[in-house]
Tab-separated table of C-alpha atoms and ligand atoms in Angstrom:
chain	number	residue	atom	x	y	z
A	1	MET	CA	-101.437	-48.096	31.572
A	2	PRO	CA	-98.570	-45.545	31.738
A	3	SER	CA	-95.151	-47.123	31.433
A	4	ALA	CA	-91.751	-45.764	32.380
A	5	LEU	CA	-90.904	-45.530	28.675
A	6	GLN	CA	-93.900	-43.413	27.780
A	7	PRO	CA	-92.877	-39.768	27.410
A	8	ARG	CA	-95.041	-37.660	29.695
A	9	VAL	CA	-96.576	-34.353	28.622
A	10	PHE	CA	-98.393	-31.752	30.692
A	11	ALA	CA	-100.740	-29.376	28.861
A	12	THR	CA	-101.676	-26.262	30.817
A	13	ALA	CA	-104.970	-26.121	28.874
A	14	ASP	CA	-107.161	-28.364	26.777
A	15	ILE	CA	-105.781	-27.216	23.430
A	16	GLY	CA	-108.086	-29.597	21.517
A	17	ALA	CA	-109.132	-33.171	22.221
A	18	ALA	CA	-108.445	-34.488	18.712
A	19	ALA	CA	-104.847	-33.265	18.680
A	20	LEU	CA	-104.169	-34.487	22.216
A	21	ASP	CA	-105.661	-37.865	21.344
A	22	ARG	CA	-103.215	-38.137	18.457
A	23	LEU	CA	-100.439	-37.566	20.949
A	24	ARG	CA	-101.816	-40.338	23.149
A	25	ALA	CA	-102.169	-42.628	20.130
A	26	ALA	CA	-98.481	-42.031	19.426
A	27	GLY	CA	-97.596	-43.439	22.846
A	28	TYR	CA	-97.498	-40.321	25.030
A	29	GLU	CA	-98.990	-40.059	28.482
A	30	VAL	CA	-100.826	-36.735	28.457
A	31	GLU	CA	-102.144	-34.841	31.454
A	32	VAL	CA	-104.355	-31.835	30.704
A	33	TYR	CA	-105.115	-29.089	33.218
A	34	PRO	CA	-108.908	-29.197	33.091
A	35	ARG	CA	-109.881	-25.641	34.071
A	36	ILE	CA	-110.447	-22.621	31.841
A	37	GLU	CA	-108.260	-20.421	34.069
A	38	ALA	CA	-104.486	-20.782	33.936
A	39	PRO	CA	-102.974	-23.303	36.349
A	40	PRO	CA	-101.099	-21.795	39.298
A	41	TYR	CA	-97.417	-21.260	38.564
A	42	GLU	CA	-96.471	-23.723	41.338
A	43	LEU	CA	-98.469	-26.460	39.632
A	44	ILE	CA	-96.633	-26.003	36.323
A	45	LEU	CA	-93.352	-25.990	38.222
A	46	ALA	CA	-94.249	-29.195	40.066
A	47	ARG	CA	-95.113	-30.959	36.809
A	48	VAL	CA	-91.837	-29.870	35.264
A	49	GLN	CA	-89.938	-31.028	38.371
A	50	SER	CA	-91.674	-34.394	38.089
A	51	GLY	CA	-89.735	-35.104	34.890
A	52	ILE	CA	-92.179	-34.483	32.033
A	53	ALA	CA	-90.645	-34.533	28.543
A	54	GLY	CA	-92.941	-31.888	27.079
A	55	LEU	CA	-94.863	-28.887	28.404
A	56	ILE	CA	-97.722	-27.480	26.304
A	57	THR	CA	-98.408	-23.824	27.146
A	58	THR	CA	-100.658	-20.955	26.133
A	59	LEU	CA	-100.293	-17.175	26.194
A	60	ARG	CA	-101.728	-17.092	29.733
A	61	ASP	CA	-98.852	-19.068	31.364
A	62	ARG	CA	-95.705	-17.444	32.722
A	63	ILE	CA	-92.809	-19.613	31.561
A	64	ASP	CA	-89.727	-18.093	33.151
A	65	GLU	CA	-86.277	-18.776	34.595
A	66	GLY	CA	-87.739	-20.895	37.414
A	67	ILE	CA	-89.551	-23.199	34.991
A	68	PHE	CA	-86.590	-23.559	32.627
A	69	ALA	CA	-84.099	-24.143	35.461
A	70	ALA	CA	-86.354	-26.875	36.871
A	71	GLY	CA	-86.806	-28.288	33.373
A	72	ALA	CA	-83.056	-28.465	32.760
A	73	ALA	CA	-82.601	-30.343	36.040
A	74	ALA	CA	-85.477	-32.762	35.401
A	75	GLY	CA	-85.073	-33.550	31.699
A	76	LEU	CA	-87.674	-31.273	30.061
A	77	LYS	CA	-87.091	-31.523	26.304
A	78	VAL	CA	-89.470	-28.922	24.899
A	79	VAL	CA	-91.997	-26.211	25.691
A	80	ALA	CA	-94.634	-26.196	22.941
A	81	GLN	CA	-96.646	-22.977	22.866
A	82	ASP	CA	-100.154	-23.172	21.425
A	83	ALA	CA	-99.930	-19.695	19.833
A	84	VAL	CA	-97.763	-17.837	17.384
A	85	GLY	CA	-96.862	-15.179	19.986
A	86	PHE	CA	-94.625	-16.032	22.912
A	87	ASP	CA	-94.452	-12.871	25.027
A	88	ASN	CA	-95.141	-15.074	28.068
A	89	ILE	CA	-91.968	-17.131	27.537
A	90	ASP	CA	-88.598	-15.871	28.777
A	91	ARG	CA	-86.458	-16.586	25.738
A	92	ALA	CA	-83.174	-15.701	27.463
A	93	ALA	CA	-83.983	-18.200	30.215
A	94	ALA	CA	-84.827	-20.899	27.654
A	95	ASP	CA	-81.507	-20.199	25.950
A	96	ARG	CA	-79.537	-20.288	29.202
A	97	HIS	CA	-80.901	-23.750	29.915
A	98	ARG	CA	-80.757	-24.841	26.264
A	99	ILE	CA	-84.399	-25.867	26.154
A	100	PRO	CA	-86.104	-25.330	22.807
A	101	PHE	CA	-89.562	-23.800	22.661
A	102	THR	CA	-91.882	-23.957	19.678
A	103	HIS	CA	-94.863	-21.935	18.421
A	104	THR	CA	-97.559	-22.236	15.743
A	105	PRO	CA	-96.919	-19.713	12.948
A	106	GLY	CA	-98.748	-19.926	9.636
A	107	VAL	CA	-101.935	-21.739	10.633
A	108	LEU	CA	-103.602	-18.656	12.126
A	109	THR	CA	-102.584	-16.141	9.485
A	110	ASP	CA	-105.860	-15.918	7.596
A	111	ALA	CA	-108.094	-16.216	10.644
A	112	THR	CA	-106.291	-13.265	12.246
A	113	ALA	CA	-106.157	-11.200	9.062
A	114	GLU	CA	-109.848	-11.673	8.287
A	115	PHE	CA	-110.765	-10.831	11.881
A	116	ALA	CA	-108.779	-7.590	11.626
A	117	PHE	CA	-110.677	-6.751	8.471
A	118	PHE	CA	-114.041	-7.638	10.009
A	119	ILE	CA	-113.531	-5.493	13.124
A	120	LEU	CA	-112.370	-2.665	10.897
A	121	GLY	CA	-115.734	-2.943	9.166
A	122	ALA	CA	-117.593	-3.367	12.463
A	123	VAL	CA	-116.283	-0.125	13.926
A	124	ALA	CA	-116.485	1.884	10.701
A	125	ARG	CA	-120.048	0.830	9.839
A	126	LYS	CA	-121.143	1.073	13.495
A	127	LEU	CA	-122.427	-2.485	13.673
A	128	TRP	CA	-122.520	-2.497	17.485
A	129	PRO	CA	-124.517	0.718	18.091
A	130	ALA	CA	-126.775	-0.186	15.157
A	131	GLU	CA	-127.599	-3.608	16.604
A	132	LYS	CA	-128.150	-2.062	20.024
A	133	LEU	CA	-130.816	0.202	18.529
A	134	VAL	CA	-132.759	-2.843	17.442
A	135	ARG	CA	-132.230	-4.819	20.642
A	136	GLU	CA	-133.154	-1.909	22.904
A	137	GLN	CA	-136.301	-1.080	20.939
A	138	ARG	CA	-134.878	2.306	19.977
A	139	TRP	CA	-135.173	1.755	16.212
A	140	GLY	CA	-137.814	4.377	15.475
A	141	ALA	CA	-138.133	5.100	11.773
A	142	TRP	CA	-135.932	4.711	8.749
A	143	HIS	CA	-134.290	8.093	8.194
A	144	PRO	CA	-131.536	9.156	5.781
A	145	TYR	CA	-129.090	9.994	8.543
A	146	HIS	CA	-130.721	9.574	11.969
A	147	PRO	CA	-129.579	8.470	14.468
A	148	MET	CA	-126.133	8.004	12.936
A	149	LEU	CA	-124.148	7.096	9.855
A	150	GLY	CA	-121.119	4.876	9.417
A	151	ASP	CA	-118.072	5.283	7.213
A	152	GLU	CA	-117.639	3.188	4.074
A	153	VAL	CA	-114.535	1.056	3.622
A	154	THR	CA	-114.406	0.418	-0.127
A	155	GLY	CA	-111.959	2.694	-1.898
A	156	LYS	CA	-110.566	4.191	1.325
A	157	THR	CA	-106.903	4.463	2.335
A	158	VAL	CA	-105.568	1.876	4.775
A	159	ALA	CA	-102.185	1.850	6.516
A	160	VAL	CA	-100.917	-1.717	6.943
A	161	VAL	CA	-98.281	-1.440	9.657
A	162	GLY	CA	-96.114	-4.561	9.490
A	163	LEU	CA	-95.784	-6.703	6.385
A	164	GLY	CA	-95.140	-10.082	7.942
A	165	ARG	CA	-97.398	-13.045	7.277
A	166	ILE	CA	-100.508	-11.559	8.892
A	167	GLY	CA	-99.953	-8.034	7.557
A	168	ARG	CA	-99.703	-9.418	4.028
A	169	ALA	CA	-102.826	-11.555	4.415
A	170	PHE	CA	-104.684	-8.491	5.732
A	171	ALA	CA	-103.381	-6.445	2.791
A	172	GLN	CA	-104.701	-9.090	0.382
A	173	LYS	CA	-108.192	-8.724	1.847
A	174	CYS	CA	-107.991	-4.921	1.433
A	175	LEU	CA	-107.034	-5.312	-2.244
A	176	GLY	CA	-110.468	-6.820	-2.915
A	177	PHE	CA	-112.082	-3.668	-1.523
A	178	ALA	CA	-110.226	-1.399	-3.983
A	179	MET	CA	-108.475	0.270	-1.070
A	180	HIS	CA	-105.340	2.378	-1.273
A	181	LEU	CA	-102.758	0.497	0.752
A	182	LEU	CA	-99.917	2.359	2.438
A	183	CYS	CA	-97.651	-0.373	3.764
A	184	VAL	CA	-95.139	0.242	6.541
A	185	GLU	CA	-92.420	-2.219	7.349
A	186	PRO	CA	-90.538	-0.984	10.440
A	187	ALA	CA	-88.544	-4.209	10.729
A	188	GLY	CA	-87.717	-4.403	7.000
A	189	ALA	CA	-89.414	-7.773	6.352
A	190	PRO	CA	-87.628	-9.691	3.613
A	191	GLY	CA	-89.503	-9.768	0.316
A	192	ALA	CA	-91.663	-6.712	1.039
A	193	ASP	CA	-90.851	-5.218	-2.383
A	194	GLY	CA	-91.799	-8.472	-4.097
A	195	PHE	CA	-95.093	-8.507	-2.215
A	196	ILE	CA	-95.878	-4.945	-3.332
A	197	ALA	CA	-95.073	-5.847	-6.943
A	198	GLY	CA	-97.299	-8.962	-6.783
A	199	ALA	CA	-100.142	-7.005	-5.199
A	200	SER	CA	-99.888	-4.351	-7.945
A	201	ARG	CA	-100.426	-7.072	-10.545
A	202	VAL	CA	-103.515	-8.235	-8.637
A	203	LEU	CA	-104.848	-4.678	-8.690
A	204	GLU	CA	-104.327	-4.558	-12.479
A	205	ALA	CA	-106.322	-7.776	-12.797
A	206	PHE	CA	-109.138	-6.296	-10.668
A	207	ALA	CA	-109.127	-3.165	-12.846
A	208	ALA	CA	-109.549	-5.340	-15.936
A	209	LEU	CA	-112.511	-7.099	-14.253
A	210	ALA	CA	-114.366	-3.874	-13.539
A	211	PRO	CA	-113.413	-1.312	-16.204
A	212	GLY	CA	-114.212	2.226	-15.130
A	213	ALA	CA	-114.339	1.426	-11.391
A	214	PRO	CA	-111.817	3.458	-9.385
A	215	PRO	CA	-108.786	1.167	-8.916
A	216	GLY	CA	-106.984	0.545	-5.635
A	217	SER	CA	-103.263	1.068	-5.151
A	218	ILE	CA	-100.398	-0.116	-2.982
A	219	ARG	CA	-97.124	1.520	-1.888
A	220	LEU	CA	-94.421	1.067	0.735
A	221	VAL	CA	-94.121	4.300	2.772
A	222	SER	CA	-92.858	5.632	6.112
A	223	LEU	CA	-94.962	5.284	9.272
A	224	ARG	CA	-95.540	9.017	9.355
A	225	GLU	CA	-96.728	9.200	5.760
A	226	ALA	CA	-99.025	6.218	6.254
A	227	LEU	CA	-100.583	7.497	9.483
A	228	ALA	CA	-101.109	10.974	8.100
A	229	ALA	CA	-102.988	9.788	5.014
A	230	ALA	CA	-104.874	6.738	6.269
A	231	ASP	CA	-108.583	6.388	6.922
A	232	PHE	CA	-107.782	3.106	8.692
A	233	VAL	CA	-104.576	2.015	10.433
A	234	SER	CA	-104.190	-1.705	11.103
A	235	LEU	CA	-101.299	-2.955	13.247
A	236	HIS	CA	-99.519	-6.231	12.395
A	237	VAL	CA	-96.161	-5.888	14.144
A	238	PRO	CA	-94.655	-8.119	16.835
A	239	LEU	CA	-93.951	-6.594	20.239
A	240	LEU	CA	-90.290	-5.609	20.095
A	241	GLU	CA	-88.461	-3.875	22.924
A	242	GLY	CA	-85.638	-1.311	22.633
A	243	PRO	CA	-85.177	2.056	20.964
A	244	ASN	CA	-86.423	0.855	17.552
A	245	GLY	CA	-88.990	-1.445	19.123
A	246	THR	CA	-92.750	-1.406	18.780
A	247	ARG	CA	-93.832	-0.901	22.406
A	248	HIS	CA	-96.107	2.190	22.373
A	249	LEU	CA	-95.530	2.662	18.647
A	250	ILE	CA	-98.975	4.256	18.783
A	251	ASN	CA	-98.701	7.034	21.381
A	252	ASP	CA	-99.738	10.654	21.849
A	253	GLU	CA	-97.322	11.808	19.147
A	254	THR	CA	-98.129	9.190	16.481
A	255	LEU	CA	-101.876	9.434	17.195
A	256	GLY	CA	-101.428	13.129	16.513
A	257	TRP	CA	-100.241	12.293	12.974
A	258	MET	CA	-103.534	10.534	12.239
A	259	LYS	CA	-106.615	12.213	10.790
A	260	PRO	CA	-109.474	12.881	13.256
A	261	THR	CA	-111.691	10.869	10.896
A	262	ALA	CA	-109.410	7.798	11.025
A	263	TYR	CA	-109.842	4.464	12.790
A	264	LEU	CA	-107.195	2.346	14.534
A	265	ILE	CA	-107.312	-1.467	14.453
A	266	ASN	CA	-105.070	-3.604	16.677
A	267	THR	CA	-104.905	-7.393	16.442
A	268	SER	CA	-101.137	-7.552	17.052
A	269	ARG	CA	-100.002	-7.072	20.644
A	270	GLY	CA	-101.582	-4.848	23.278
A	271	PRO	CA	-98.482	-2.913	24.371
A	272	VAL	CA	-97.959	-1.669	20.791
A	273	VAL	CA	-100.668	0.888	21.628
A	274	GLU	CA	-100.404	3.265	24.579
A	275	GLU	CA	-103.942	2.736	25.803
A	276	ALA	CA	-104.314	5.877	27.900
A	277	ALA	CA	-103.204	7.993	24.926
A	278	LEU	CA	-105.707	6.231	22.684
A	279	ALA	CA	-108.543	6.777	25.162
A	280	ARG	CA	-107.644	10.483	25.369
A	281	ALA	CA	-107.592	10.836	21.581
A	282	LEU	CA	-110.957	9.100	21.201
A	283	LEU	CA	-112.558	11.189	23.936
A	284	ALA	CA	-111.250	14.434	22.489
A	285	GLY	CA	-112.492	13.547	19.003
A	286	ARG	CA	-108.946	13.428	17.658
A	287	LEU	CA	-109.705	9.971	16.228
A	288	ALA	CA	-112.999	8.587	14.906
A	289	GLY	CA	-112.786	5.129	16.426
A	290	ALA	CA	-110.782	2.036	17.230
A	291	ALA	CA	-111.205	-1.727	17.364
A	292	LEU	CA	-108.898	-3.652	19.682
A	293	ASP	CA	-108.442	-7.384	20.145
A	294	VAL	CA	-105.340	-7.204	22.337
A	295	PHE	CA	-104.462	-5.207	25.449
A	296	ALA	CA	-101.479	-4.296	27.586
A	297	THR	CA	-103.021	-6.408	30.360
A	298	GLU	CA	-105.320	-9.293	29.510
A	299	PRO	CA	-108.105	-9.793	30.444
A	300	LEU	CA	-108.819	-6.059	30.232
A	301	PRO	CA	-108.776	-4.639	33.795
A	302	ALA	CA	-111.945	-3.123	35.236
A	303	ALA	CA	-110.165	0.206	35.674
A	304	SER	CA	-108.919	0.473	32.089
A	305	PRO	CA	-109.526	3.910	30.522
A	306	LEU	CA	-110.718	1.980	27.460
A	307	ARG	CA	-113.832	1.022	29.446
A	308	ASP	CA	-114.985	4.639	29.701
A	309	PRO	CA	-118.701	4.416	28.790
A	310	ARG	CA	-118.382	7.618	26.756
A	311	LEU	CA	-116.283	5.624	24.256
A	312	GLU	CA	-118.744	2.811	23.769
A	313	ASP	CA	-120.121	4.023	20.442
A	314	ARG	CA	-116.685	4.315	18.805
A	315	LEU	CA	-114.490	1.721	20.511
A	316	ARG	CA	-114.878	-1.988	19.870
A	317	LEU	CA	-113.221	-4.329	22.380
A	318	TYR	CA	-112.653	-8.059	21.809
A	319	PRO	CA	-111.189	-10.825	24.016
A	320	HIS	CA	-107.963	-11.683	22.092
A	321	PHE	CA	-110.217	-13.504	19.694
A	322	ALA	CA	-108.656	-13.047	16.252
A	323	SER	CA	-107.403	-16.610	15.848
A	324	ALA	CA	-110.513	-18.057	17.486
A	325	GLY	CA	-111.936	-19.895	14.495
A	326	ALA	CA	-112.892	-23.505	15.169
A	327	ILE	CA	-110.573	-25.044	12.583
A	328	THR	CA	-107.747	-22.616	13.283
A	329	ARG	CA	-107.768	-23.299	17.005
A	330	LEU	CA	-108.643	-26.987	17.212
A	331	SER	CA	-107.825	-28.889	14.037
A	332	PRO	CA	-105.408	-31.764	14.726
A	333	ASP	CA	-104.034	-31.299	11.195
A	334	PRO	CA	-100.628	-29.625	11.662
A	335	ASP	CA	-101.148	-27.697	8.438
A	336	ARG	CA	-104.511	-26.271	9.503
A	337	GLY	CA	-104.827	-25.978	13.262
A	338	MET	CA	-102.834	-24.489	16.097
A	339	ALA	CA	-103.491	-27.607	18.192
A	340	GLY	CA	-102.192	-29.860	15.424
A	341	ARG	CA	-99.131	-27.744	14.796
A	342	CYS	CA	-98.367	-27.425	18.503
A	343	VAL	CA	-98.529	-31.197	19.038
A	344	GLN	CA	-96.526	-31.894	15.887
A	345	ALA	CA	-93.788	-29.478	16.970
A	346	LEU	CA	-93.633	-31.103	20.410
A	347	ARG	CA	-93.317	-34.574	18.875
A	348	ASP	CA	-90.702	-33.424	16.360
A	349	VAL	CA	-88.465	-32.119	19.128
A	350	ILE	CA	-88.936	-35.080	21.456
A	351	GLU	CA	-88.622	-37.734	18.748
A	352	ARG	CA	-86.000	-36.274	16.437
A	353	GLY	CA	-84.516	-33.316	18.274
A	354	ASP	CA	-85.657	-30.621	15.854
A	355	SER	CA	-88.708	-28.869	14.404
A	356	PRO	CA	-89.199	-26.045	11.903
A	357	PHE	CA	-91.318	-24.354	14.594
A	358	ILE	CA	-88.573	-23.946	17.189
A	359	VAL	CA	-88.327	-20.245	18.063
A	360	ASN	CA	-84.977	-20.134	19.889
A	361	ARG	CA	-82.820	-21.804	17.268
A	362	GLU	CA	-79.859	-19.917	18.728
A	363	ILE	CA	-79.487	-22.723	21.285
A	364	PHE	CA	-78.130	-24.939	18.512
A	365	ALA	CA	-75.404	-22.439	17.522
B	401	GLV	C1	-102.383	-15.071	19.357
B	401	GLV	O1	-102.340	-13.916	19.639
B	401	GLV	C2	-101.214	-15.836	19.111
B	401	GLV	O2	-100.112	-15.333	19.347
B	401	GLV	O3	-101.345	-16.979	18.669
């Protein structure tokens, strides 16, 4: 039976029953929007106006000035985002109304990094067209090179653009494939040099394990140098606006620096890639292929140039799926799952006024 003392929480999606049950067991009254689609904006606003203490959100909800203004008037204590990214949350508005919002960094690092590596392999080794051959009964005979060949990954050169948590985890996976890593750190992530030094020691250990096998390598280089030399380019930067930002970091000009035999992988944020430019490059054969998990507009619009059927053999498209491992998404353990971390962050703010997962710490300044 809800009581006036029970803090009320509205979750715009079922982020995971086990984690939400823990919240209930801790004395919270939790309402969950039951549909797969995002709730209408007016519904979120109405819940906030009704005086909830916590709002659990996902990347598909617009959390803007209107929501924060209503929250400030009605006693909203925290917005807890069930994702590491927060492009859907207006940070300036949160700051104006001094409402903290949290996110879930750390728990999805490996799931995202391994997914980036897997889709790199999927596009390079042509897993999709190869499976289609079998499914469509077009697998005629075994032949040395008909109807197509893929490109190997082991020993190739990979540009790792962005050396934050996920970029580093992706780089670690590439080390095991004896790749040559050209790391780019546009934002100057702290500790990048230390990471390169540690990775070099790992490569020495691998070399000792397999004497005579060609060793991999790792260096920190400029974007231009990395793009020009890479067989694979994998993006791991946040979406940053402004003159030194990352919006359309990959555009006609930077695509032109890449080799026509190279592949582009994006599991970061859609707007980092100028999609029309990418489609043009793929169509013209100025790039071998791409694998994308994120898009400028999600879900991917029907009219997107990326849907051109002529690109189907060389362009893999995924539904923002990189963190979609069962444990990563749903575990109630705050050290393993996004749901657990999201709920923990919400409780930390409501119960003790702080959490290590608050994004807009500037409100405490
Ligand atoms: C997924 O893209 C996330 O930001 O968690």
